[in-house]
Amino acid sequence: MMHAVRTRLAAACVAVAFSVTLTGCITINSGSAQPTEATASVDAPSASPAVDYSSALEQLSYAIGALAKSSQPNATAEDCSYTAFTANSMASATPAPQWQGTYERITANMRNVGRLCTIDPSSASARALAASTRPDVVDILNREKFHGLTDWE
């Protein structure tokens, strides 16, 4: 009887593991009346130690320069291309969960800056978007102390 229950619970855990949200599976030990949690606590840190986020941080360090150049009134077509290229490179990196939404917004904004700026390198809209996006990049790099620095500007 207990083997059948354990088998059903294991199957349920596998089914839950493939769903969008996994909050934890409960297993029942045959020698114990108390259920034990088989997954990490909900309060565990959000960043997975097995995933390397340094590539995303490296891309953000390039984004600072790209956005700085694109936000200048004398931006060139090359500056615009570099901003678009950096945004495309950012899309292939894995950001840490705690700043994933901001990272995705930065990437989308940089793509838009690249598009607007490519059409017209002196575009006020592109410059304004680049200037308003750059502080988000600085914030992440400062919080993560990328390259040991805490004074990204």
mmCIF file of C-alpha atoms in Angstrom:
data_model
loop_
_atom_site.group_PDB
_atom_site.id
_atom_site.type_symbol
_atom_site.label_atom_id
_atom_site.label_comp_id
_atom_site.label_asym_id
_atom_site.label_seq_id
_atom_site.Cartn_x
_atom_site.Cartn_y
_atom_site.Cartn_z
ATOM 1 C CA MET A 1 0.000 0.000 0.000
ATOM 2 C CA MET A 2 2.716 2.456 1.006
ATOM 3 C CA HIS A 3 4.680 1.683 -2.177
ATOM 4 C CA ALA A 4 1.627 2.578 -4.286
ATOM 5 C CA VAL A 5 1.207 5.886 -2.425
ATOM 6 C CA ARG A 6 4.900 6.715 -2.832
ATOM 7 C CA THR A 7 4.715 5.854 -6.543
ATOM 8 C CA ARG A 8 1.677 8.103 -7.043
ATOM 9 C CA LEU A 9 3.340 10.946 -5.149
ATOM 10 C CA ALA A 10 6.546 10.562 -7.152
ATOM 11 C CA ALA A 11 4.517 10.681 -10.362
ATOM 12 C CA ALA A 12 2.718 13.786 -9.091
ATOM 13 C CA CYS A 13 6.051 15.438 -8.302
ATOM 14 C CA VAL A 14 7.319 14.691 -11.804
ATOM 15 C CA ALA A 15 4.119 16.113 -13.288
ATOM 16 C CA VAL A 16 4.442 19.223 -11.136
ATOM 17 C CA ALA A 17 8.116 19.595 -12.071
ATOM 18 C CA PHE A 18 7.115 20.126 -15.684
ATOM 19 C CA SER A 19 4.480 22.739 -14.901
ATOM 20 C CA VAL A 20 5.181 26.470 -15.041
ATOM 21 C CA THR A 21 5.284 26.996 -11.292
ATOM 22 C CA LEU A 22 6.880 24.497 -8.953
ATOM 23 C CA THR A 23 6.365 25.262 -5.307
ATOM 24 C CA GLY A 24 7.507 21.911 -3.934
ATOM 25 C CA CYS A 25 6.683 18.255 -3.740
ATOM 26 C CA ILE A 26 5.800 16.369 -0.581
ATOM 27 C CA THR A 27 7.014 12.814 -0.054
ATOM 28 C CA ILE A 28 5.808 10.504 2.666
ATOM 29 C CA ASN A 29 8.402 8.307 4.344
ATOM 30 C CA SER A 30 7.069 4.925 5.363
ATOM 31 C CA GLY A 31 8.687 5.159 8.805
ATOM 32 C CA SER A 32 7.465 8.672 9.489
ATOM 33 C CA ALA A 33 4.041 10.121 10.088
ATOM 34 C CA GLN A 34 5.257 13.607 9.096
ATOM 35 C CA PRO A 35 5.631 14.650 5.453
ATOM 36 C CA THR A 36 9.005 16.038 4.420
ATOM 37 C CA GLU A 37 9.595 18.675 1.819
ATOM 38 C CA ALA A 38 11.626 17.410 -1.130
ATOM 39 C CA THR A 39 12.528 20.801 -2.578
ATOM 40 C CA ALA A 40 14.286 23.914 -1.373
ATOM 41 C CA SER A 41 12.526 26.420 0.801
ATOM 42 C CA VAL A 42 10.495 29.154 -0.836
ATOM 43 C CA ASP A 43 12.705 31.630 1.049
ATOM 44 C CA ALA A 44 15.879 30.329 -0.618
ATOM 45 C CA PRO A 45 17.941 32.844 -2.605
ATOM 46 C CA SER A 46 16.522 33.437 -6.059
ATOM 47 C CA ALA A 47 19.819 33.088 -7.923
ATOM 48 C CA SER A 48 20.812 29.541 -8.767
ATOM 49 C CA PRO A 49 24.458 28.820 -7.960
ATOM 50 C CA ALA A 50 24.651 26.433 -10.935
ATOM 51 C CA VAL A 51 23.878 29.186 -13.469
ATOM 52 C CA ASP A 52 26.573 31.646 -14.522
ATOM 53 C CA TYR A 53 25.202 35.182 -14.793
ATOM 54 C CA SER A 54 28.566 36.784 -15.582
ATOM 55 C CA SER A 55 27.814 36.893 -19.310
ATOM 56 C CA ALA A 56 24.717 39.013 -18.679
ATOM 57 C CA LEU A 57 26.731 41.334 -16.434
ATOM 58 C CA GLU A 58 29.459 41.568 -19.077
ATOM 59 C CA GLN A 59 26.829 42.503 -21.667
ATOM 60 C CA LEU A 60 25.501 45.186 -19.321
ATOM 61 C CA SER A 61 29.000 46.642 -19.056
ATOM 62 C CA TYR A 62 28.991 46.997 -22.856
ATOM 63 C CA ALA A 63 25.468 48.415 -22.738
ATOM 64 C CA ILE A 64 26.671 51.354 -20.633
ATOM 65 C CA GLY A 65 28.987 52.502 -23.410
ATOM 66 C CA ALA A 66 26.498 51.825 -26.178
ATOM 67 C CA LEU A 67 23.759 53.786 -24.418
ATOM 68 C CA ALA A 68 26.152 56.622 -23.586
ATOM 69 C CA LYS A 69 27.112 57.021 -27.240
ATOM 70 C CA SER A 70 23.537 56.682 -28.496
ATOM 71 C CA SER A 71 22.295 59.319 -26.066
ATOM 72 C CA GLN A 72 24.635 61.995 -27.466
ATOM 73 C CA PRO A 73 23.386 64.545 -30.018
ATOM 74 C CA ASN A 74 26.334 63.655 -32.261
ATOM 75 C CA ALA A 75 25.555 59.917 -32.364
ATOM 76 C CA THR A 76 26.683 58.221 -35.561
ATOM 77 C CA ALA A 77 25.267 55.327 -37.557
ATOM 78 C CA GLU A 78 28.081 53.178 -36.102
ATOM 79 C CA ASP A 79 26.962 54.069 -32.567
ATOM 80 C CA CYS A 80 23.432 53.012 -33.468
ATOM 81 C CA SER A 81 24.642 49.733 -34.957
ATOM 82 C CA TYR A 82 26.699 49.016 -31.845
ATOM 83 C CA THR A 83 23.671 49.630 -29.624
ATOM 84 C CA ALA A 84 21.558 47.232 -31.697
ATOM 85 C CA PHE A 85 24.379 44.656 -31.761
ATOM 86 C CA THR A 86 24.786 44.871 -27.981
ATOM 87 C CA ALA A 87 21.034 44.398 -27.490
ATOM 88 C CA ASN A 88 21.111 41.270 -29.655
ATOM 89 C CA SER A 89 24.081 39.939 -27.679
ATOM 90 C CA MET A 90 22.261 40.643 -24.425
ATOM 91 C CA ALA A 91 19.309 38.556 -25.570
ATOM 92 C CA SER A 92 21.456 35.407 -25.584
ATOM 93 C CA ALA A 93 22.749 35.867 -22.015
ATOM 94 C CA THR A 94 21.001 34.580 -18.882
ATOM 95 C CA PRO A 95 20.243 37.296 -16.323
ATOM 96 C CA ALA A 96 19.876 36.563 -12.620
ATOM 97 C CA PRO A 97 16.232 36.087 -11.586
ATOM 98 C CA GLN A 98 16.211 39.112 -9.267
ATOM 99 C CA TRP A 99 16.919 41.483 -12.171
ATOM 100 C CA GLN A 100 15.580 39.512 -15.122
ATOM 101 C CA GLY A 101 12.638 41.854 -15.799
ATOM 102 C CA THR A 102 14.850 44.939 -15.722
ATOM 103 C CA TYR A 103 17.408 43.194 -17.950
ATOM 104 C CA GLU A 104 14.721 42.297 -20.497
ATOM 105 C CA ARG A 105 13.404 45.880 -20.460
ATOM 106 C CA ILE A 106 16.939 47.212 -21.005
ATOM 107 C CA THR A 107 17.406 44.814 -23.923
ATOM 108 C CA ALA A 108 14.090 45.840 -25.514
ATOM 109 C CA ASN A 109 14.838 49.539 -25.026
ATOM 110 C CA MET A 110 18.275 49.125 -26.584
ATOM 111 C CA ARG A 111 16.747 47.400 -29.596
ATOM 112 C CA ASN A 112 14.347 50.327 -29.967
ATOM 113 C CA VAL A 113 17.200 52.823 -29.594
ATOM 114 C CA GLY A 114 19.092 50.929 -32.295
ATOM 115 C CA ARG A 115 16.094 51.012 -34.644
ATOM 116 C CA LEU A 116 15.252 54.675 -34.079
ATOM 117 C CA CYS A 117 18.866 55.744 -34.217
ATOM 118 C CA THR A 118 19.576 53.765 -37.396
ATOM 119 C CA ILE A 119 16.736 55.589 -39.137
ATOM 120 C CA ASP A 120 17.968 58.949 -37.836
ATOM 121 C CA PRO A 121 21.178 59.115 -35.747
ATOM 122 C CA SER A 122 20.114 62.515 -34.420
ATOM 123 C CA SER A 123 16.701 61.221 -33.272
ATOM 124 C CA ALA A 124 15.643 62.936 -30.060
ATOM 125 C CA SER A 125 13.459 59.926 -29.196
ATOM 126 C CA ALA A 126 16.406 57.539 -29.486
ATOM 127 C CA ARG A 127 18.602 59.817 -27.371
ATOM 128 C CA ALA A 128 15.918 60.186 -24.703
ATOM 129 C CA LEU A 129 15.273 56.431 -24.547
ATOM 130 C CA ALA A 130 19.006 55.704 -24.335
ATOM 131 C CA ALA A 131 19.455 58.278 -21.565
ATOM 132 C CA SER A 132 16.484 56.960 -19.572
ATOM 133 C CA THR A 133 17.586 53.315 -19.915
ATOM 134 C CA ARG A 134 21.201 53.788 -18.843
ATOM 135 C CA PRO A 135 20.426 54.316 -15.103
ATOM 136 C CA ASP A 136 18.836 50.840 -14.963
ATOM 137 C CA VAL A 137 22.080 49.357 -16.305
ATOM 138 C CA VAL A 138 24.132 51.320 -13.783
ATOM 139 C CA ASP A 139 21.842 50.194 -10.957
ATOM 140 C CA ILE A 140 22.289 46.487 -11.731
ATOM 141 C CA LEU A 141 26.058 46.749 -12.147
ATOM 142 C CA ASN A 142 26.398 48.684 -8.898
ATOM 143 C CA ARG A 143 24.197 46.236 -6.962
ATOM 144 C CA GLU A 144 26.114 43.262 -8.334
ATOM 145 C CA LYS A 145 29.485 44.999 -7.763
ATOM 146 C CA PHE A 146 30.522 43.896 -11.240
ATOM 147 C CA HIS A 147 34.326 43.724 -11.529
ATOM 148 C CA GLY A 148 34.404 44.772 -7.873
ATOM 149 C CA LEU A 149 33.295 48.284 -8.769
ATOM 150 C CA THR A 150 30.443 50.112 -7.090
ATOM 151 C CA ASP A 151 30.708 53.406 -8.900
ATOM 152 C CA TRP A 152 29.428 52.695 -12.393
ATOM 153 C CA GLU A 153 28.212 55.924 -13.878
#
